Amino acid sequence: MEFTSQDYLKKALLDTQERVRDFMHFSQKMEDEKLRDFFRSYADSEAVQARHLHDFIIENSSE
C-alpha cells in the first residue's frame, strides 16, 4: 500500500497531538517551576505545529 501526502500529514498530526498531550502531562507532574514552564512552552510550540499540519490537511483535502 502506498501512502499519499494526506496519509503522511494525518500521521504527523496525530503524532504531534500526542506530543502536546505528553508535554502538558509532564508539565503537570513537575515540581520544579522551570521544568514545568519548559514543558508547558514545549507543548505550546508543538500545538502550533499541530495547527499548521491541520491547516495543510484542510487545504489539501480536495486532492
PDB file of N, CA, C and O in Angstrom:
ATOM      1  N   MET A   1       0.842  -1.185   0.000  1.00  0.00           N
ATOM      2  CA  MET A   1       0.000   0.000   0.000  1.00  0.00           C
ATOM      3  C   MET A   1       0.883   1.242   0.000  1.00  0.00           C
ATOM      4  O   MET A   1       1.802   1.359   0.802  1.00  0.00           O
ATOM      5  N   GLU A   2       0.583   2.144  -0.883  1.00  0.00           N
ATOM      6  CA  GLU A   2       1.353   3.372  -0.989  1.00  0.00           C
ATOM      7  C   GLU A   2       0.635   4.497  -0.247  1.00  0.00           C
ATOM      8  O   GLU A   2      -0.580   4.658  -0.364  1.00  0.00           O
ATOM      9  N   PHE A   3       1.417   5.265   0.515  1.00  0.00           N
ATOM     10  CA  PHE A   3       0.837   6.368   1.275  1.00  0.00           C
ATOM     11  C   PHE A   3       0.772   7.627   0.426  1.00  0.00           C
ATOM     12  O   PHE A   3       1.653   7.887  -0.389  1.00  0.00           O
ATOM     13  N   THR A   4      -0.260   8.410   0.650  1.00  0.00           N
ATOM     14  CA  THR A   4      -0.418   9.698  -0.021  1.00  0.00           C
ATOM     15  C   THR A   4       0.099  10.806   0.893  1.00  0.00           C
ATOM     16  O   THR A   4       0.381  10.577   2.075  1.00  0.00           O
ATOM     17  N   SER A   5       0.173  11.988   0.350  1.00  0.00           N
ATOM     18  CA  SER A   5       0.556  13.149   1.162  1.00  0.00           C
ATOM     19  C   SER A   5      -0.407  13.332   2.322  1.00  0.00           C
ATOM     20  O   SER A   5       0.004  13.643   3.440  1.00  0.00           O
ATOM     21  N   GLN A   6      -1.700  13.118   2.049  1.00  0.00           N
ATOM     22  CA  GLN A   6      -2.710  13.230   3.118  1.00  0.00           C
ATOM     23  C   GLN A   6      -2.438  12.240   4.246  1.00  0.00           C
ATOM     24  O   GLN A   6      -2.584  12.573   5.410  1.00  0.00           O
ATOM     25  N   ASP A   7      -2.071  11.016   3.883  1.00  0.00           N
ATOM     26  CA  ASP A   7      -1.768   9.999   4.889  1.00  0.00           C
ATOM     27  C   ASP A   7      -0.611  10.437   5.782  1.00  0.00           C
ATOM     28  O   ASP A   7      -0.674  10.306   7.002  1.00  0.00           O
ATOM     29  N   TYR A   8       0.444  10.962   5.155  1.00  0.00           N
ATOM     30  CA  TYR A   8       1.605  11.424   5.923  1.00  0.00           C
ATOM     31  C   TYR A   8       1.246  12.608   6.814  1.00  0.00           C
ATOM     32  O   TYR A   8       1.685  12.690   7.964  1.00  0.00           O
ATOM     33  N   LEU A   9       0.450  13.527   6.283  1.00  0.00           N
ATOM     34  CA  LEU A   9       0.030  14.677   7.081  1.00  0.00           C
ATOM     35  C   LEU A   9      -0.806  14.245   8.283  1.00  0.00           C
ATOM     36  O   LEU A   9      -0.610  14.743   9.396  1.00  0.00           O
ATOM     37  N   LYS A  10      -1.728  13.325   8.060  1.00  0.00           N
ATOM     38  CA  LYS A  10      -2.582  12.857   9.159  1.00  0.00           C
ATOM     39  C   LYS A  10      -1.770  12.126  10.223  1.00  0.00           C
ATOM     40  O   LYS A  10      -2.015  12.300  11.421  1.00  0.00           O
ATOM     41  N   LYS A  11      -0.810  11.316   9.808  1.00  0.00           N
ATOM     42  CA  LYS A  11       0.057  10.616  10.756  1.00  0.00           C
ATOM     43  C   LYS A  11       0.879  11.618  11.557  1.00  0.00           C
ATOM     44  O   LYS A  11       0.999  11.515  12.779  1.00  0.00           O
ATOM     45  N   ALA A  12       1.438  12.598  10.871  1.00  0.00           N
ATOM     46  CA  ALA A  12       2.233  13.623  11.554  1.00  0.00           C
ATOM     47  C   ALA A  12       1.376  14.409  12.532  1.00  0.00           C
ATOM     48  O   ALA A  12       1.821  14.730  13.642  1.00  0.00           O
ATOM     49  N   LEU A  13       0.135  14.703  12.145  1.00  0.00           N
ATOM     50  CA  LEU A  13      -0.767  15.426  13.040  1.00  0.00           C
ATOM     51  C   LEU A  13      -1.054  14.611  14.299  1.00  0.00           C
ATOM     52  O   LEU A  13      -0.983  15.138  15.413  1.00  0.00           O
ATOM     53  N   LEU A  14      -1.366  13.352  14.133  1.00  0.00           N
ATOM     54  CA  LEU A  14      -1.632  12.508  15.300  1.00  0.00           C
ATOM     55  C   LEU A  14      -0.420  12.422  16.223  1.00  0.00           C
ATOM     56  O   LEU A  14      -0.551  12.517  17.454  1.00  0.00           O
ATOM     57  N   ASP A  15       0.764  12.261  15.636  1.00  0.00           N
ATOM     58  CA  ASP A  15       1.990  12.203  16.436  1.00  0.00           C
ATOM     59  C   ASP A  15       2.217  13.510  17.201  1.00  0.00           C
ATOM     60  O   ASP A  15       2.572  13.504  18.383  1.00  0.00           O
ATOM     61  N   THR A  16       1.992  14.618  16.522  1.00  0.00           N
ATOM     62  CA  THR A  16       2.205  15.924  17.136  1.00  0.00           C
ATOM     63  C   THR A  16       1.191  16.181  18.244  1.00  0.00           C
ATOM     64  O   THR A  16       1.537  16.683  19.315  1.00  0.00           O
ATOM     65  N   GLN A  17      -0.059  15.812  18.011  1.00  0.00           N
ATOM     66  CA  GLN A  17      -1.080  15.963  19.051  1.00  0.00           C
ATOM     67  C   GLN A  17      -0.735  15.122  20.282  1.00  0.00           C
ATOM     68  O   GLN A  17      -0.949  15.560  21.412  1.00  0.00           O
ATOM     69  N   GLU A  18      -0.192  13.949  20.058  1.00  0.00           N
ATOM     70  CA  GLU A  18       0.212  13.102  21.178  1.00  0.00           C
ATOM     71  C   GLU A  18       1.344  13.753  21.969  1.00  0.00           C
ATOM     72  O   GLU A  18       1.350  13.717  23.200  1.00  0.00           O
ATOM     73  N   ARG A  19       2.300  14.370  21.265  1.00  0.00           N
ATOM     74  CA  ARG A  19       3.382  15.069  21.960  1.00  0.00           C
ATOM     75  C   ARG A  19       2.847  16.236  22.774  1.00  0.00           C
ATOM     76  O   ARG A  19       3.310  16.485  23.894  1.00  0.00           O
ATOM     77  N   VAL A  20       1.861  16.956  22.251  1.00  0.00           N
ATOM     78  CA  VAL A  20       1.247  18.057  23.007  1.00  0.00           C
ATOM     79  C   VAL A  20       0.677  17.513  24.316  1.00  0.00           C
ATOM     80  O   VAL A  20       0.934  18.061  25.386  1.00  0.00           O
ATOM     81  N   ARG A  21      -0.074  16.430  24.232  1.00  0.00           N
ATOM     82  CA  ARG A  21      -0.662  15.832  25.443  1.00  0.00           C
ATOM     83  C   ARG A  21       0.419  15.376  26.412  1.00  0.00           C
ATOM     84  O   ARG A  21       0.320  15.608  27.619  1.00  0.00           O
ATOM     85  N   ASP A  22       1.466  14.734  25.871  1.00  0.00           N
ATOM     86  CA  ASP A  22       2.552  14.257  26.725  1.00  0.00           C
ATOM     87  C   ASP A  22       3.230  15.410  27.455  1.00  0.00           C
ATOM     88  O   ASP A  22       3.445  15.344  28.672  1.00  0.00           O
ATOM     89  N   PHE A  23       3.581  16.456  26.721  1.00  0.00           N
ATOM     90  CA  PHE A  23       4.295  17.577  27.344  1.00  0.00           C
ATOM     91  C   PHE A  23       3.416  18.317  28.351  1.00  0.00           C
ATOM     92  O   PHE A  23       3.911  18.776  29.390  1.00  0.00           O
ATOM     93  N   MET A  24       2.131  18.401  28.082  1.00  0.00           N
ATOM     94  CA  MET A  24       1.231  19.013  29.071  1.00  0.00           C
ATOM     95  C   MET A  24       1.169  18.150  30.326  1.00  0.00           C
ATOM     96  O   MET A  24       1.186  18.660  31.454  1.00  0.00           O
ATOM     97  N   HIS A  25       1.102  16.850  30.133  1.00  0.00           N
ATOM     98  CA  HIS A  25       1.095  15.924  31.263  1.00  0.00           C
ATOM     99  C   HIS A  25       2.396  16.057  32.062  1.00  0.00           C
ATOM    100  O   HIS A  25       2.371  16.127  33.297  1.00  0.00           O
ATOM    101  N   PHE A  26       3.523  16.105  31.352  1.00  0.00           N
ATOM    102  CA  PHE A  26       4.811  16.263  32.036  1.00  0.00           C
ATOM    103  C   PHE A  26       4.832  17.556  32.842  1.00  0.00           C
ATOM    104  O   PHE A  26       5.318  17.577  33.978  1.00  0.00           O
ATOM    105  N   SER A  27       4.331  18.624  32.264  1.00  0.00           N
ATOM    106  CA  SER A  27       4.352  19.918  32.960  1.00  0.00           C
ATOM    107  C   SER A  27       3.542  19.866  34.243  1.00  0.00           C
ATOM    108  O   SER A  27       3.908  20.489  35.239  1.00  0.00           O
ATOM    109  N   GLN A  28       2.466  19.103  34.248  1.00  0.00           N
ATOM    110  CA  GLN A  28       1.634  18.994  35.441  1.00  0.00           C
ATOM    111  C   GLN A  28       2.288  18.164  36.533  1.00  0.00           C
ATOM    112  O   GLN A  28       1.956  18.304  37.702  1.00  0.00           O
ATOM    113  N   LYS A  29       3.237  17.315  36.149  1.00  0.00           N
ATOM    114  CA  LYS A  29       3.904  16.439  37.110  1.00  0.00           C
ATOM    115  C   LYS A  29       5.183  17.042  37.694  1.00  0.00           C
ATOM    116  O   LYS A  29       5.716  16.514  38.663  1.00  0.00           O
ATOM    117  N   MET A  30       5.667  18.114  37.089  1.00  0.00           N
ATOM    118  CA  MET A  30       6.932  18.694  37.527  1.00  0.00           C
ATOM    119  C   MET A  30       6.751  19.524  38.791  1.00  0.00           C
ATOM    120  O   MET A  30       5.829  20.326  38.883  1.00  0.00           O
ATOM    121  N   GLU A  31       7.626  19.306  39.738  1.00  0.00           N
ATOM    122  CA  GLU A  31       7.621  20.130  40.947  1.00  0.00           C
ATOM    123  C   GLU A  31       8.434  21.400  40.726  1.00  0.00           C
ATOM    124  O   GLU A  31       8.101  22.447  41.266  1.00  0.00           O
ATOM    125  N   ASP A  32       9.489  21.288  39.929  1.00  0.00           N
ATOM    126  CA  ASP A  32      10.340  22.431  39.643  1.00  0.00           C
ATOM    127  C   ASP A  32       9.621  23.364  38.668  1.00  0.00           C
ATOM    128  O   ASP A  32       9.197  22.948  37.580  1.00  0.00           O
ATOM    129  N   GLU A  33       9.501  24.621  39.054  1.00  0.00           N
ATOM    130  CA  GLU A  33       8.755  25.580  38.239  1.00  0.00           C
ATOM    131  C   GLU A  33       9.383  25.793  36.863  1.00  0.00           C
ATOM    132  O   GLU A  33       8.673  25.928  35.857  1.00  0.00           O
ATOM    133  N   LYS A  34      10.719  25.798  36.786  1.00  0.00           N
ATOM    134  CA  LYS A  34      11.389  25.978  35.493  1.00  0.00           C
ATOM    135  C   LYS A  34      11.083  24.821  34.555  1.00  0.00           C
ATOM    136  O   LYS A  34      10.825  25.021  33.364  1.00  0.00           O
ATOM    137  N   LEU A  35      11.103  23.607  35.079  1.00  0.00           N
ATOM    138  CA  LEU A  35      10.765  22.447  34.247  1.00  0.00           C
ATOM    139  C   LEU A  35       9.300  22.476  33.832  1.00  0.00           C
ATOM    140  O   LEU A  35       8.960  22.152  32.701  1.00  0.00           O
ATOM    141  N   ARG A  36       8.441  22.860  34.759  1.00  0.00           N
ATOM    142  CA  ARG A  36       7.014  22.957  34.456  1.00  0.00           C
ATOM    143  C   ARG A  36       6.796  23.945  33.317  1.00  0.00           C
ATOM    144  O   ARG A  36       6.086  23.656  32.352  1.00  0.00           O
ATOM    145  N   ASP A  37       7.451  25.106  33.415  1.00  0.00           N
ATOM    146  CA  ASP A  37       7.318  26.124  32.368  1.00  0.00           C
ATOM    147  C   ASP A  37       7.908  25.646  31.051  1.00  0.00           C
ATOM    148  O   ASP A  37       7.360  25.920  29.982  1.00  0.00           O
ATOM    149  N   PHE A  38       9.039  24.933  31.130  1.00  0.00           N
ATOM    150  CA  PHE A  38       9.671  24.407  29.924  1.00  0.00           C
ATOM    151  C   PHE A  38       8.731  23.463  29.182  1.00  0.00           C
ATOM    152  O   PHE A  38       8.514  23.606  27.977  1.00  0.00           O
ATOM    153  N   PHE A  39       8.151  22.504  29.906  1.00  0.00           N
ATOM    154  CA  PHE A  39       7.270  21.536  29.255  1.00  0.00           C
ATOM    155  C   PHE A  39       5.987  22.186  28.744  1.00  0.00           C
ATOM    156  O   PHE A  39       5.477  21.825  27.688  1.00  0.00           O
ATOM    157  N   ARG A  40       5.487  23.169  29.480  1.00  0.00           N
ATOM    158  CA  ARG A  40       4.293  23.871  29.016  1.00  0.00           C
ATOM    159  C   ARG A  40       4.608  24.640  27.725  1.00  0.00           C
ATOM    160  O   ARG A  40       3.827  24.633  26.775  1.00  0.00           O
ATOM    161  N   SER A  41       5.760  25.283  27.686  1.00  0.00           N
ATOM    162  CA  SER A  41       6.184  26.006  26.488  1.00  0.00           C
ATOM    163  C   SER A  41       6.391  25.057  25.323  1.00  0.00           C
ATOM    164  O   SER A  41       6.013  25.359  24.173  1.00  0.00           O
ATOM    165  N   TYR A  42       6.980  23.905  25.616  1.00  0.00           N
ATOM    166  CA  TYR A  42       7.202  22.905  24.572  1.00  0.00           C
ATOM    167  C   TYR A  42       5.852  22.425  24.018  1.00  0.00           C
ATOM    168  O   TYR A  42       5.678  22.276  22.801  1.00  0.00           O
ATOM    169  N   ALA A  43       4.890  22.205  24.895  1.00  0.00           N
ATOM    170  CA  ALA A  43       3.546  21.797  24.458  1.00  0.00           C
ATOM    171  C   ALA A  43       2.925  22.867  23.572  1.00  0.00           C
ATOM    172  O   ALA A  43       2.307  22.553  22.547  1.00  0.00           O
ATOM    173  N   ASP A  44       3.107  24.117  23.950  1.00  0.00           N
ATOM    174  CA  ASP A  44       2.558  25.216  23.152  1.00  0.00           C
ATOM    175  C   ASP A  44       3.171  25.255  21.757  1.00  0.00           C
ATOM    176  O   ASP A  44       2.466  25.452  20.763  1.00  0.00           O
ATOM    177  N   SER A  45       4.495  25.061  21.675  1.00  0.00           N
ATOM    178  CA  SER A  45       5.136  25.098  20.356  1.00  0.00           C
ATOM    179  C   SER A  45       4.697  23.908  19.502  1.00  0.00           C
ATOM    180  O   SER A  45       4.500  24.048  18.291  1.00  0.00           O
ATOM    181  N   GLU A  46       4.514  22.748  20.119  1.00  0.00           N
ATOM    182  CA  GLU A  46       4.012  21.588  19.378  1.00  0.00           C
ATOM    183  C   GLU A  46       2.573  21.822  18.918  1.00  0.00           C
ATOM    184  O   GLU A  46       2.178  21.380  17.838  1.00  0.00           O
ATOM    185  N   ALA A  47       1.786  22.526  19.726  1.00  0.00           N
ATOM    186  CA  ALA A  47       0.402  22.825  19.358  1.00  0.00           C
ATOM    187  C   ALA A  47       0.352  23.714  18.119  1.00  0.00           C
ATOM    188  O   ALA A  47      -0.521  23.543  17.256  1.00  0.00           O
ATOM    189  N   VAL A  48       1.299  24.638  18.017  1.00  0.00           N
ATOM    190  CA  VAL A  48       1.377  25.483  16.819  1.00  0.00           C
ATOM    191  C   VAL A  48       1.660  24.617  15.594  1.00  0.00           C
ATOM    192  O   VAL A  48       1.037  24.789  14.537  1.00  0.00           O
ATOM    193  N   GLN A  49       2.588  23.678  15.735  1.00  0.00           N
ATOM    194  CA  GLN A  49       2.901  22.783  14.623  1.00  0.00           C
ATOM    195  C   GLN A  49       1.691  21.926  14.258  1.00  0.00           C
ATOM    196  O   GLN A  49       1.420  21.697  13.073  1.00  0.00           O
ATOM    197  N   ALA A  50       0.964  21.457  15.262  1.00  0.00           N
ATOM    198  CA  ALA A  50      -0.237  20.664  15.004  1.00  0.00           C
ATOM    199  C   ALA A  50      -1.260  21.485  14.219  1.00  0.00           C
ATOM    200  O   ALA A  50      -1.915  20.975  13.300  1.00  0.00           O
ATOM    201  N   ARG A  51      -1.370  22.749  14.569  1.00  0.00           N
ATOM    202  CA  ARG A  51      -2.313  23.627  13.866  1.00  0.00           C
ATOM    203  C   ARG A  51      -1.916  23.780  12.392  1.00  0.00           C
ATOM    204  O   ARG A  51      -2.759  23.748  11.497  1.00  0.00           O
ATOM    205  N   HIS A  52      -0.616  23.941  12.151  1.00  0.00           N
ATOM    206  CA  HIS A  52      -0.136  24.053  10.765  1.00  0.00           C
ATOM    207  C   HIS A  52      -0.435  22.767   9.986  1.00  0.00           C
ATOM    208  O   HIS A  52      -0.874  22.823   8.835  1.00  0.00           O
ATOM    209  N   LEU A  53      -0.181  21.632  10.602  1.00  0.00           N
ATOM    210  CA  LEU A  53      -0.476  20.358   9.943  1.00  0.00           C
ATOM    211  C   LEU A  53      -1.969  20.241   9.636  1.00  0.00           C
ATOM    212  O   LEU A  53      -2.356  19.821   8.546  1.00  0.00           O
ATOM    213  N   HIS A  54      -2.788  20.624  10.589  1.00  0.00           N
ATOM    214  CA  HIS A  54      -4.240  20.579  10.396  1.00  0.00           C
ATOM    215  C   HIS A  54      -4.641  21.463   9.218  1.00  0.00           C
ATOM    216  O   HIS A  54      -5.456  21.066   8.375  1.00  0.00           O
ATOM    217  N   ASP A  55      -4.051  22.647   9.152  1.00  0.00           N
ATOM    218  CA  ASP A  55      -4.354  23.563   8.041  1.00  0.00           C
ATOM    219  C   ASP A  55      -3.949  22.959   6.692  1.00  0.00           C
ATOM    220  O   ASP A  55      -4.685  23.074   5.716  1.00  0.00           O
ATOM    221  N   PHE A  56      -2.773  22.313   6.647  1.00  0.00           N
ATOM    222  CA  PHE A  56      -2.348  21.653   5.406  1.00  0.00           C
ATOM    223  C   PHE A  56      -3.338  20.567   5.006  1.00  0.00           C
ATOM    224  O   PHE A  56      -3.660  20.406   3.828  1.00  0.00           O
ATOM    225  N   ILE A  57      -3.820  19.816   5.977  1.00  0.00           N
ATOM    226  CA  ILE A  57      -4.781  18.739   5.694  1.00  0.00           C
ATOM    227  C   ILE A  57      -6.060  19.326   5.089  1.00  0.00           C
ATOM    228  O   ILE A  57      -6.569  18.833   4.085  1.00  0.00           O
ATOM    229  N   ILE A  58      -6.541  20.392   5.690  1.00  0.00           N
ATOM    230  CA  ILE A  58      -7.771  21.039   5.194  1.00  0.00           C
ATOM    231  C   ILE A  58      -7.545  21.600   3.782  1.00  0.00           C
ATOM    232  O   ILE A  58      -8.376  21.406   2.896  1.00  0.00           O
ATOM    233  N   GLU A  59      -6.403  22.268   3.578  1.00  0.00           N
ATOM    234  CA  GLU A  59      -6.120  22.860   2.274  1.00  0.00           C
ATOM    235  C   GLU A  59      -5.998  21.799   1.177  1.00  0.00           C
ATOM    236  O   GLU A  59      -6.374  22.059   0.028  1.00  0.00           O
ATOM    237  N   ASN A  60      -5.487  20.634   1.529  1.00  0.00           N
ATOM    238  CA  ASN A  60      -5.229  19.593   0.531  1.00  0.00           C
ATOM    239  C   ASN A  60      -6.282  18.491   0.511  1.00  0.00           C
ATOM    240  O   ASN A  60      -6.088  17.480  -0.147  1.00  0.00           O
ATOM    241  N   SER A  61      -7.374  18.700   1.198  1.00  0.00           N
ATOM    242  CA  SER A  61      -8.388  17.636   1.298  1.00  0.00           C
ATOM    243  C   SER A  61      -9.126  17.408  -0.013  1.00  0.00           C
ATOM    244  O   SER A  61      -9.708  16.363  -0.213  1.00  0.00           O
ATOM    245  N   SER A  62      -9.063  18.345  -0.911  1.00  0.00           N
ATOM    246  CA  SER A  62      -9.781  18.183  -2.187  1.00  0.00           C
ATOM    247  C   SER A  62      -8.967  17.367  -3.197  1.00  0.00           C
ATOM    248  O   SER A  62      -9.488  17.021  -4.248  1.00  0.00           O
ATOM    249  N   GLU A  63      -7.711  17.091  -2.872  1.00  0.00           N
ATOM    250  CA  GLU A  63      -6.864  16.352  -3.824  1.00  0.00           C
ATOM    251  C   GLU A  63      -7.139  14.873  -3.772  1.00  0.00           C
ATOM    252  O   GLU A  63      -7.495  14.279  -2.850  1.00  0.00           O
TER     253      GLU A  63
END
